[in-house]
Short mmCIF file of C-alpha atoms and ligand atoms in Angstrom, two decimals:
data_model
loop_
_atom_site.label_atom_id
_atom_site.label_comp_id
_atom_site.label_asym_id
_atom_site.label_seq_id
_atom_site.Cartn_x
_atom_site.Cartn_y
_atom_site.Cartn_z
CA MET A 176 -10.09 -17.28 -14.87
CA VAL A 177 -8.37 -19.98 -12.85
CA THR A 178 -10.66 -22.83 -11.72
CA LEU A 179 -10.48 -22.89 -7.94
CA HIS A 180 -9.62 -26.00 -5.92
CA GLU A 181 -12.90 -27.37 -4.64
CA SER A 182 -12.53 -26.38 -0.98
CA LEU A 183 -11.36 -22.90 -2.00
CA GLY A 184 -14.34 -22.52 -4.32
CA THR A 185 -16.59 -23.08 -1.33
CA ILE A 186 -14.72 -20.52 0.71
CA TYR A 187 -14.93 -18.00 -2.12
CA ASP A 188 -18.69 -18.47 -2.44
CA GLU A 189 -19.00 -17.94 1.29
CA VAL A 190 -16.93 -14.69 1.05
CA LEU A 191 -19.25 -13.46 -1.77
CA HIS A 192 -22.32 -14.30 0.24
CA ARG A 193 -21.19 -12.80 3.55
CA ASN A 194 -19.77 -9.59 2.05
CA PRO A 195 -22.23 -8.42 -0.60
CA GLY A 196 -21.28 -5.50 -2.78
CA GLU A 197 -17.65 -5.41 -1.57
CA THR A 198 -16.20 -5.91 -5.04
CA GLU A 199 -12.60 -4.84 -4.26
CA PHE A 200 -12.55 -7.23 -1.28
CA HIS A 201 -13.88 -10.08 -3.43
CA GLN A 202 -11.14 -9.30 -6.01
CA ALA A 203 -8.34 -9.35 -3.39
CA VAL A 204 -9.55 -12.62 -1.84
CA ARG A 205 -9.96 -14.28 -5.27
CA GLU A 206 -6.44 -13.27 -6.27
CA VAL A 207 -4.97 -14.99 -3.19
CA LEU A 208 -7.19 -18.12 -3.43
CA ASP A 209 -6.16 -18.52 -7.11
CA SER A 210 -2.62 -19.28 -5.85
CA LEU A 211 -3.50 -21.56 -2.92
CA GLY A 212 -4.68 -24.77 -4.67
CA PRO A 213 -1.35 -26.55 -4.51
CA VAL A 214 -0.87 -25.41 -0.91
CA VAL A 215 -4.12 -26.90 0.42
CA THR A 216 -3.43 -30.08 -1.52
CA LYS A 217 0.03 -30.39 0.12
CA HIS A 218 -1.05 -29.28 3.61
CA PRO A 219 -4.58 -30.57 4.46
CA ALA A 220 -4.09 -29.26 8.04
CA TYR A 221 -4.87 -25.74 6.82
CA THR A 222 -8.28 -26.85 5.56
CA ASP A 223 -8.96 -29.11 8.58
CA ALA A 224 -8.44 -26.13 10.93
CA ALA A 225 -10.39 -23.78 8.68
CA VAL A 226 -7.38 -21.47 8.50
CA ILE A 227 -8.36 -19.89 5.13
CA ARG A 228 -12.00 -19.42 6.18
CA ARG A 229 -10.84 -17.72 9.35
CA LEU A 230 -8.35 -15.57 7.36
CA CYS A 231 -11.17 -14.27 5.19
CA GLU A 232 -13.11 -13.01 8.18
CA PRO A 233 -11.61 -9.94 9.95
CA GLU A 234 -10.97 -10.39 13.70
CA ARG A 235 -12.72 -7.07 14.35
CA GLN A 236 -14.37 -4.39 12.19
CA ILE A 237 -15.00 -0.94 13.68
CA ILE A 238 -17.21 1.68 11.92
CA PHE A 239 -17.78 5.05 13.62
CA ARG A 240 -19.20 8.45 13.15
CA VAL A 241 -16.77 11.37 12.77
CA PRO A 242 -18.49 14.63 13.46
CA TRP A 243 -16.50 17.89 12.95
CA VAL A 244 -17.08 21.59 12.27
CA ASP A 245 -15.91 23.20 9.01
CA ASP A 246 -14.64 26.76 8.47
CA GLN A 247 -18.20 27.96 7.77
CA ASN A 248 -19.34 26.58 11.15
CA ASN A 249 -21.33 23.79 9.50
CA VAL A 250 -21.33 20.38 11.17
CA GLN A 251 -19.90 17.72 8.85
CA ILE A 252 -20.37 14.02 9.39
CA ASN A 253 -17.93 11.46 7.94
CA ARG A 254 -17.67 7.73 8.43
CA GLY A 255 -14.55 6.18 10.00
CA PHE A 256 -13.32 2.62 9.61
CA ARG A 257 -10.71 0.39 11.16
CA VAL A 258 -10.64 -3.24 10.08
CA GLU A 259 -8.42 -5.37 12.32
CA PHE A 260 -7.93 -8.27 10.05
CA ASN A 261 -5.44 -10.63 11.44
CA SER A 262 -3.05 -10.52 14.47
CA ALA A 263 -1.50 -13.99 14.24
CA LEU A 264 1.99 -12.54 13.61
CA GLY A 265 1.88 -9.38 15.66
CA PRO A 266 -0.23 -6.31 16.42
CA PHE A 267 -2.52 -5.17 13.57
CA LYS A 268 -0.57 -2.89 11.26
CA GLY A 269 -1.64 -0.90 8.21
CA GLY A 270 -2.39 2.60 6.99
CA LEU A 271 -5.32 4.99 7.12
CA ARG A 272 -6.82 6.29 3.87
CA PHE A 273 -8.79 9.53 3.59
CA HIS A 274 -10.59 9.60 0.23
CA PRO A 275 -14.21 10.04 -0.76
CA SER A 276 -14.19 6.53 -2.38
CA VAL A 277 -13.50 4.87 1.00
CA TYR A 278 -16.14 2.31 2.14
CA LEU A 279 -15.95 -0.97 3.98
CA GLY A 280 -15.11 -2.93 0.88
CA ILE A 281 -12.02 -0.87 0.16
CA VAL A 282 -10.78 -1.01 3.73
CA LYS A 283 -11.27 -4.78 3.79
CA PHE A 284 -9.42 -5.32 0.52
CA LEU A 285 -6.52 -3.24 1.77
CA GLY A 286 -6.58 -4.93 5.18
CA PHE A 287 -6.61 -8.41 3.60
CA GLU A 288 -3.70 -7.63 1.33
CA GLN A 289 -1.81 -6.20 4.29
CA ILE A 290 -1.87 -9.56 6.11
CA PHE A 291 0.25 -11.22 3.40
CA LYS A 292 2.41 -8.15 2.77
CA ASN A 293 3.30 -7.85 6.44
CA SER A 294 4.04 -11.55 6.67
CA LEU A 295 6.41 -11.32 3.65
CA THR A 296 8.48 -8.62 5.40
CA GLY A 297 9.41 -11.30 8.00
CA MET A 298 8.63 -8.83 10.74
CA PRO A 299 6.25 -9.40 13.69
CA ILE A 300 3.22 -7.46 12.42
CA GLY A 301 -0.39 -8.52 11.72
CA GLY A 302 -2.65 -6.91 9.11
CA GLY A 303 -5.20 -4.12 9.36
CA LYS A 304 -6.36 -1.04 7.56
CA GLY A 305 -8.60 1.95 8.19
CA GLY A 306 -9.72 5.32 6.91
CA SER A 307 -12.57 7.59 6.17
CA ASP A 308 -14.66 8.88 3.27
CA PHE A 309 -13.43 12.35 4.18
CA ASP A 310 -12.07 14.28 1.21
CA PRO A 311 -9.02 16.38 2.16
CA LYS A 312 -8.90 18.14 -1.25
CA GLY A 313 -9.71 21.87 -0.94
CA ARG A 314 -9.88 21.72 2.90
CA SER A 315 -8.03 24.34 4.95
CA GLU A 316 -5.29 23.45 7.48
CA GLY A 317 -7.76 24.05 10.27
CA GLU A 318 -10.31 21.75 8.79
CA ILE A 319 -7.75 18.95 8.24
CA MET A 320 -6.64 19.31 11.89
CA ARG A 321 -10.14 19.27 13.25
CA PHE A 322 -11.08 16.31 11.13
CA CYS A 323 -8.04 14.32 12.30
CA GLN A 324 -8.75 15.18 15.93
CA ALA A 325 -12.40 14.04 15.56
CA PHE A 326 -11.29 10.87 13.91
CA MET A 327 -8.77 10.02 16.63
CA THR A 328 -11.28 10.91 19.38
CA GLU A 329 -12.99 7.56 18.55
CA LEU A 330 -10.04 5.61 17.05
CA TYR A 331 -7.74 5.97 20.13
CA ARG A 332 -9.69 3.43 22.21
CA HIS A 333 -9.02 0.71 19.62
CA ILE A 334 -5.30 1.16 18.92
CA GLY A 335 -2.00 0.90 20.88
CA GLU A 336 1.61 -0.11 20.55
CA TYR A 337 0.70 -3.79 21.26
CA THR A 338 -2.71 -3.81 19.71
CA ASP A 339 -3.00 -1.89 16.47
CA VAL A 340 -0.58 0.55 14.85
CA PRO A 341 -1.92 2.70 12.01
CA ALA A 342 0.16 4.68 9.49
CA GLY A 343 -0.55 6.76 6.31
CA ASP A 344 -2.00 5.88 2.96
CA ILE A 345 -3.82 7.92 0.31
CA GLY A 346 -4.68 11.34 1.77
CA VAL A 347 -2.75 10.69 5.01
CA GLY A 348 0.81 11.95 5.09
CA GLY A 349 3.12 13.43 7.70
CA ARG A 350 0.82 16.36 8.39
CA GLU A 351 -2.19 14.16 9.20
CA ILE A 352 -0.13 11.71 11.24
CA GLY A 353 1.01 14.69 13.31
CA TYR A 354 -2.58 15.78 14.13
CA LEU A 355 -3.64 12.22 14.81
CA PHE A 356 -0.65 11.59 17.16
CA GLY A 357 -1.23 14.92 18.92
CA GLN A 358 -4.84 14.03 19.63
CA TYR A 359 -3.88 10.52 20.82
CA LYS A 360 -1.33 11.99 23.20
CA ARG A 361 -3.80 14.56 24.52
CA ILE A 362 -6.62 12.06 25.19
CA THR A 363 -4.48 9.29 26.65
CA ASN A 364 -1.88 11.41 28.42
CA ARG A 365 0.79 9.08 27.09
CA TYR A 366 3.71 9.76 24.78
CA GLU A 367 3.31 6.36 23.18
CA SER A 368 5.47 6.71 20.08
CA GLY A 369 4.81 3.16 18.93
CA VAL A 370 1.13 3.71 18.41
CA LEU A 371 1.50 5.32 14.94
CA THR A 372 4.16 5.20 12.32
CA GLY A 373 5.11 7.77 9.65
CA LYS A 374 5.75 10.29 12.40
CA GLY A 375 7.97 13.37 11.90
CA ILE A 376 11.65 12.93 12.51
CA THR A 377 11.83 15.23 15.54
CA TRP A 378 8.98 13.46 17.37
CA GLY A 379 9.64 9.74 17.02
CA GLY A 380 9.65 9.16 13.30
CA SER A 381 12.24 7.14 11.36
CA LEU A 382 14.48 8.42 8.64
CA VAL A 383 13.57 6.80 5.25
CA ARG A 384 9.99 6.03 6.25
CA THR A 385 8.73 8.84 3.95
CA GLU A 386 10.73 7.46 1.06
CA ALA A 387 10.35 3.76 1.91
CA THR A 388 7.40 2.58 -0.28
CA GLY A 389 8.65 4.25 -3.41
CA TYR A 390 12.29 3.34 -2.86
CA GLY A 391 11.33 -0.21 -1.93
CA THR A 392 9.32 -0.71 -5.13
CA VAL A 393 12.31 0.36 -7.14
CA PHE A 394 14.64 -1.92 -5.17
CA PHE A 395 12.25 -4.78 -5.94
CA ALA A 396 12.28 -3.98 -9.63
CA GLN A 397 16.06 -3.62 -9.47
CA GLU A 398 16.32 -7.23 -8.27
CA ILE A 399 14.23 -8.35 -11.25
CA LEU A 400 16.61 -6.49 -13.58
CA ARG A 401 19.64 -7.87 -11.73
CA SER A 402 18.39 -11.42 -12.23
CA ARG A 403 18.54 -10.66 -15.99
CA GLY A 404 21.96 -9.07 -15.81
CA GLU A 405 20.42 -5.62 -16.45
CA SER A 406 20.14 -2.31 -14.56
CA PHE A 407 18.00 0.79 -14.55
CA ASP A 408 20.62 2.79 -16.33
CA GLY A 409 18.98 4.50 -19.43
CA LYS A 410 15.66 2.68 -19.01
CA ARG A 411 12.46 4.61 -19.80
CA VAL A 412 10.00 4.36 -16.89
CA VAL A 413 6.38 5.49 -16.50
CA VAL A 414 5.13 6.07 -12.98
CA SER A 415 1.50 6.80 -12.27
CA GLY A 416 0.48 9.11 -9.37
CA SER A 417 2.42 11.94 -7.88
CA GLY A 418 1.88 11.30 -4.20
CA ASN A 419 4.06 9.81 -1.60
CA VAL A 420 4.82 6.50 -3.35
CA ALA A 421 5.22 7.91 -6.83
CA THR A 422 7.38 10.78 -5.74
CA TYR A 423 10.00 8.65 -4.01
CA ALA A 424 9.86 5.92 -6.65
CA ILE A 425 10.77 8.69 -9.19
CA GLU A 426 13.57 9.89 -6.90
CA LYS A 427 15.20 6.47 -6.55
CA LEU A 428 14.71 5.67 -10.26
CA GLN A 429 16.53 8.82 -11.18
CA GLN A 430 19.32 8.07 -8.73
CA LEU A 431 19.78 4.73 -10.49
CA GLY A 432 19.96 6.36 -13.96
CA ALA A 433 16.43 5.70 -15.22
CA ILE A 434 14.55 8.32 -17.25
CA VAL A 435 11.02 8.84 -15.84
CA VAL A 436 9.02 10.16 -18.75
CA ALA A 437 5.49 10.44 -17.25
CA CYS A 438 3.56 10.72 -14.01
CA SER A 439 -0.03 11.65 -13.09
CA ASP A 440 -2.67 12.55 -10.56
CA SER A 441 -6.45 11.99 -10.63
CA SER A 442 -6.90 14.91 -13.02
CA GLY A 443 -4.57 13.63 -15.81
CA PHE A 444 -0.98 12.89 -16.70
CA VAL A 445 2.12 14.65 -18.00
CA VAL A 446 4.76 13.58 -20.39
CA ASP A 447 8.22 15.04 -20.06
CA GLU A 448 10.70 13.58 -22.54
CA GLN A 449 13.58 15.31 -20.69
CA GLY A 450 12.66 13.33 -17.62
CA ILE A 451 10.45 14.54 -14.76
CA ASP A 452 11.92 17.47 -12.82
CA LEU A 453 11.43 16.04 -9.34
CA GLU A 454 12.15 19.30 -7.52
CA LEU A 455 9.41 21.05 -9.51
CA LEU A 456 7.01 18.11 -9.04
CA LYS A 457 7.53 18.24 -5.21
CA GLU A 458 7.07 22.02 -5.27
CA VAL A 459 3.79 21.71 -7.27
CA LYS A 460 2.32 18.82 -5.26
CA GLU A 461 3.70 19.26 -1.77
CA VAL A 462 4.17 22.98 -1.40
CA GLN A 463 1.62 24.54 -3.84
CA ARG A 464 -0.75 21.52 -3.34
CA GLY A 465 -1.58 22.03 -7.01
CA ARG A 466 -2.72 19.78 -9.83
CA ILE A 467 -0.46 17.97 -12.26
CA CYS A 468 -1.33 20.53 -15.06
CA ASP A 469 0.42 23.13 -12.90
CA TYR A 470 3.69 21.22 -13.58
CA VAL A 471 3.21 21.69 -17.34
CA ASP A 472 2.71 25.40 -16.88
CA GLN A 473 6.09 25.60 -15.19
CA ARG A 474 8.16 23.26 -17.42
CA GLU A 475 8.84 23.78 -21.08
CA SER A 476 9.65 20.22 -22.02
CA ALA A 477 6.41 18.88 -20.51
CA GLU A 478 2.98 18.45 -22.02
CA LEU A 479 -0.39 17.14 -20.81
CA GLY A 480 -1.02 13.64 -22.07
CA GLN A 481 -4.11 12.37 -23.84
CA GLY A 482 -5.83 9.08 -23.22
CA SER A 483 -4.15 6.71 -20.77
CA ILE A 484 -0.71 7.17 -19.09
CA TRP A 485 0.02 3.55 -20.07
CA SER A 486 0.15 4.48 -23.74
CA VAL A 487 3.37 6.33 -23.11
CA PRO A 488 6.12 3.91 -24.43
CA CYS A 489 8.33 2.60 -21.69
CA ASP A 490 10.56 -0.31 -20.65
CA ILE A 491 9.19 -0.48 -17.14
CA ALA A 492 5.80 0.60 -15.69
CA LEU A 493 5.22 1.40 -11.95
CA PRO A 494 1.56 2.00 -11.16
CA CYS A 495 1.76 3.99 -7.93
CA ALA A 496 -1.66 5.72 -7.67
CA THR A 497 -4.64 3.57 -6.80
CA GLN A 498 -6.53 0.26 -7.21
CA ASN A 499 -7.57 -0.99 -10.68
CA GLU A 500 -5.94 1.89 -12.52
CA LEU A 501 -4.40 -0.33 -15.17
CA ASP A 502 -6.71 -2.72 -17.15
CA ASP A 503 -6.29 -5.27 -19.84
CA LYS A 504 -6.42 -2.69 -22.69
CA ASP A 505 -3.63 -0.73 -20.95
CA ALA A 506 -1.71 -3.99 -20.51
CA ALA A 507 -2.02 -4.78 -24.23
CA VAL A 508 -0.61 -1.34 -25.11
CA LEU A 509 2.27 -1.71 -22.67
CA ALA A 510 3.12 -5.08 -24.19
CA GLN A 511 2.92 -3.69 -27.78
CA ASN A 512 5.30 -0.85 -26.75
CA GLY A 513 7.92 -3.27 -25.45
CA CYS A 514 7.45 -2.89 -21.70
CA THR A 515 8.99 -5.91 -19.92
CA ILE A 516 8.39 -5.22 -16.16
CA VAL A 517 5.36 -4.02 -14.30
CA ALA A 518 5.95 -3.50 -10.52
CA GLU A 519 3.02 -2.36 -8.35
CA GLY A 520 3.85 0.55 -6.00
CA ALA A 521 0.13 0.96 -5.27
CA ASN A 522 -2.15 -1.69 -3.85
CA MET A 523 -3.91 -3.82 -6.51
CA PRO A 524 -3.55 -1.18 -9.31
CA CYS A 525 -3.67 -3.87 -12.05
CA THR A 526 -6.95 -5.57 -12.77
CA PRO A 527 -6.96 -9.46 -12.89
CA ASP A 528 -7.38 -9.31 -16.64
CA ALA A 529 -4.28 -7.04 -16.96
CA VAL A 530 -2.28 -9.52 -14.87
CA ARG A 531 -3.36 -12.34 -17.09
CA LEU A 532 -2.34 -10.39 -20.16
CA PHE A 533 1.15 -9.67 -18.64
CA SER A 534 1.66 -13.37 -18.24
CA GLU A 535 0.61 -14.15 -21.83
CA ALA A 536 2.86 -11.33 -23.17
CA GLY A 537 5.88 -12.41 -21.11
CA ILE A 538 5.91 -9.22 -19.01
CA THR A 539 7.30 -9.82 -15.51
CA PHE A 540 4.72 -8.72 -12.97
CA ALA A 541 5.65 -7.83 -9.36
CA PRO A 542 2.47 -7.66 -7.15
CA GLY A 543 2.03 -4.84 -4.73
CA LYS A 544 1.95 -7.05 -1.64
CA ALA A 545 5.57 -7.87 -2.39
CA ALA A 546 6.87 -4.84 -4.33
CA ASN A 547 5.38 -2.13 -2.09
CA ALA A 548 6.15 -3.86 1.23
CA GLY A 549 9.03 -1.54 1.89
CA GLY A 550 6.69 1.08 3.46
CA VAL A 551 5.35 -1.16 6.16
CA ALA A 552 8.76 -2.82 6.64
CA THR A 553 10.21 0.62 7.43
CA SER A 554 7.31 1.30 9.69
CA ALA A 555 8.36 -1.81 11.59
CA LEU A 556 11.84 -0.40 11.82
CA GLU A 557 10.32 2.85 13.18
CA MET A 558 8.61 0.72 15.84
CA GLN A 559 11.94 -0.97 16.68
CA GLN A 560 13.58 2.48 17.11
CA ASN A 561 10.64 3.70 19.26
CA ALA A 562 10.84 0.59 21.46
CA SER A 563 14.57 0.97 22.07
CA ARG A 564 14.39 4.80 22.22
CA ASP A 565 17.00 4.81 19.49
CA ARG A 566 17.52 6.69 16.18
CA TRP A 567 19.27 5.22 13.17
CA SER A 568 21.07 6.99 10.39
CA PHE A 569 19.56 7.42 6.91
CA GLU A 570 22.21 5.10 5.37
CA TYR A 571 21.74 2.32 7.88
CA THR A 572 17.92 2.46 7.57
CA GLU A 573 17.99 2.51 3.82
CA GLU A 574 20.32 -0.53 3.80
CA ARG A 575 17.87 -2.42 6.07
CA LEU A 576 15.13 -1.46 3.62
CA ALA A 577 17.07 -2.62 0.60
CA GLU A 578 18.05 -5.88 2.36
CA THR A 579 14.31 -6.44 3.22
CA MET A 580 13.30 -5.97 -0.43
CA ARG A 581 16.01 -8.35 -1.63
CA GLY A 582 14.77 -10.89 0.90
CA ILE A 583 11.13 -10.58 -0.20
CA HIS A 584 12.17 -10.83 -3.90
CA ASP A 585 14.19 -14.00 -3.25
CA ARG A 586 11.46 -15.57 -1.11
CA CYS A 587 8.83 -14.95 -3.78
CA LEU A 588 11.01 -16.60 -6.44
CA GLU A 589 12.08 -19.53 -4.26
CA THR A 590 8.46 -20.27 -3.27
CA ALA A 591 7.28 -19.96 -6.88
CA ASP A 592 9.92 -22.54 -7.76
CA GLU A 593 8.88 -24.80 -4.91
CA TYR A 594 5.29 -24.80 -6.14
CA ASP A 595 6.21 -25.31 -9.83
CA THR A 596 5.33 -21.84 -11.01
CA PRO A 597 8.89 -20.54 -11.73
CA GLY A 598 9.15 -16.73 -12.19
CA ASN A 599 5.57 -16.25 -10.97
CA TYR A 600 6.07 -13.51 -8.36
CA ALA A 601 2.30 -13.25 -7.67
CA ALA A 602 1.96 -16.97 -6.78
CA GLY A 603 5.28 -16.85 -4.79
CA ALA A 604 4.13 -13.78 -2.75
CA ASN A 605 0.68 -15.23 -2.03
CA ILE A 606 1.96 -18.64 -1.02
CA ALA A 607 4.98 -17.40 1.01
CA GLY A 608 2.92 -14.74 2.76
CA PHE A 609 0.05 -17.14 3.42
CA THR A 610 2.04 -20.13 4.82
CA GLN A 611 3.75 -18.07 7.53
CA VAL A 612 0.47 -16.63 8.79
CA ALA A 613 -1.30 -20.01 8.47
CA ASP A 614 1.42 -21.82 10.49
CA ALA A 615 1.12 -19.17 13.24
CA MET A 616 -2.72 -19.58 13.26
CA LEU A 617 -2.36 -23.29 13.58
CA ALA A 618 -0.02 -22.88 16.51
CA LEU A 619 -2.25 -20.33 18.28
CA GLY A 620 -5.34 -22.55 18.14
CA VAL A 621 -8.85 -21.75 17.12
CA ILE A 622 -9.22 -18.13 18.18
P1 NAP B 29 -1.00 9.84 -1.90
O1 NAP B 29 0.25 10.46 -1.41
O2 NAP B 29 -2.33 10.36 -1.42
O3 NAP B 29 -0.95 9.90 -3.46
C1 NAP B 29 -1.96 9.25 -4.24
C2 NAP B 29 -1.71 9.61 -5.68
O4 NAP B 29 -2.55 8.83 -6.49
C3 NAP B 29 -2.06 11.05 -5.97
O5 NAP B 29 -1.22 11.52 -7.05
C4 NAP B 29 -3.50 10.91 -6.41
O6 NAP B 29 -3.99 11.99 -7.23
C5 NAP B 29 -3.50 9.68 -7.17
N1 NAP B 29 -4.80 9.07 -7.17
C6 NAP B 29 -5.56 8.83 -6.11
N2 NAP B 29 -6.76 8.28 -6.51
C7 NAP B 29 -6.74 8.29 -7.85
C8 NAP B 29 -7.61 7.88 -8.83
N3 NAP B 29 -8.85 7.43 -8.53
N4 NAP B 29 -7.30 8.04 -10.16
C9 NAP B 29 -6.01 8.49 -10.46
N5 NAP B 29 -5.13 8.87 -9.59
C10 NAP B 29 -5.46 8.78 -8.30
O7 NAP B 29 -1.06 8.25 -1.57
P2 NAP B 29 0.19 7.24 -1.50
O8 NAP B 29 0.57 7.04 -0.12
O9 NAP B 29 1.19 7.65 -2.52
O10 NAP B 29 -0.54 5.89 -2.03
C11 NAP B 29 -0.60 5.51 -3.40
C12 NAP B 29 -0.85 4.01 -3.42
O11 NAP B 29 0.19 3.30 -2.82
C13 NAP B 29 -2.16 3.58 -2.79
O12 NAP B 29 -2.64 2.43 -3.51
C14 NAP B 29 -1.68 3.05 -1.43
O13 NAP B 29 -2.56 2.13 -0.83
C15 NAP B 29 -0.34 2.44 -1.79
N6 NAP B 29 0.62 2.25 -0.73
C16 NAP B 29 1.01 3.31 -0.03
C17 NAP B 29 1.95 3.14 0.99
C18 NAP B 29 2.49 4.29 1.77
O14 NAP B 29 3.48 4.09 2.50
N7 NAP B 29 2.07 5.50 1.60
C19 NAP B 29 2.40 1.89 1.28
C20 NAP B 29 2.01 0.81 0.50
C21 NAP B 29 1.12 0.98 -0.52
P3 NAP B 29 -4.78 13.27 -6.60
O15 NAP B 29 -3.82 14.02 -5.81
O16 NAP B 29 -5.34 13.94 -7.76
O17 NAP B 29 -5.86 12.58 -5.74
#
């Protein structure tokens, strides 16, 4: 573990003390603080104005009851969260996650990461995140709708185009955003398109938003390859997950000539040496709402994998499912098998020990706050279109996304060089993301 700069060590101890039991949040804070030693040495003003201590404390945390009635007429109670972490750069912005594992520590880790990610996009958006411990799996359409309506019945009073703009995340896709937006519109009597992103194309959404996070992660990895004079053509890639991010990462990888040999869900993983049949995968996951084993039943060249998905030999790995899904043992196997790039489509999928191992093994590591920023960047493009009552073409929007990802990639590398850690994308992303927010916080005074 890196020894923290003295003032950062004190801040980290305070974070541990004030937020007991929130291990994912501790991990996310520690990962950023590990990079900031040279920054506080060079810019004492950040410490003098307690910028980092303020950054570690959310501006506002909202926890609420979500009561709803299931198909059997039983009253169900879930817990809802919205953590409005930092609005120095713009309205709070970040997704909603519906998953049984959601608790305050998960929402805070995601909200904290979001501050730096949003800053890296160069767009005027602050950081926040929300969600619920509601489990959508196995719920009927009616139950999903009633839950979303109940959730928004409290959330609506905290959000708004200029205040806080939620989007999707695990368990929240276009269907859920539709029900959430419908309830917001009904309660407020306002067609306020800019209050949520990830909307459907016919009611204020942006083309490319659905694809953006997965495509963006691939564009980022493409920049790494380009810097080595290589391309995706013929590369073997393993992608974990089979949700929104994974699906569109696979789509773009295949368009660029890569062979995606494995993907997964929380029940297991499949190996398909012929390359994942994306149409079939979409049919199984989006239409049939089935499990990954259903893919194997419908595809001859595929088989269910044993052990860890990261044991499937590959040139490039894209973890696109969930936090801490790739540990040091997985990292060692990836290195042994000749993997040279790991780019995070998910948020914090690699454990700190895995990241250390990548560095020792010479694997290039692209952290999620940079590599998966394409989703939120395209959300900001959706907000631009909403504000100007405009609608852009797929090609134009995709080019804006690609350009943003190139920009983030270059900024990470330039910042890593500036702080004497050449090629260290994690340090570059943390420092570049931090300094922009920190300068805005200094300018806005102690608030
Ligand atoms: P999603 O559509 O709900 O898909 C999540 C995928 O991950 C599913 O295949 C799911 O499998 C799998 N998964 C979830 N929990 C798991 C676990 N504990 N173990 C193994 N697999 C698990 O969500 P998503 O939007 O693709 O999000 C995936 C990741 O990307 C998350 O870390 C999210 O925060 C991050 N991200 C998303 C966006 C975005 O725009 N959506 C933007 C930036 C970052 P099951 O179906 O079996 O649950």
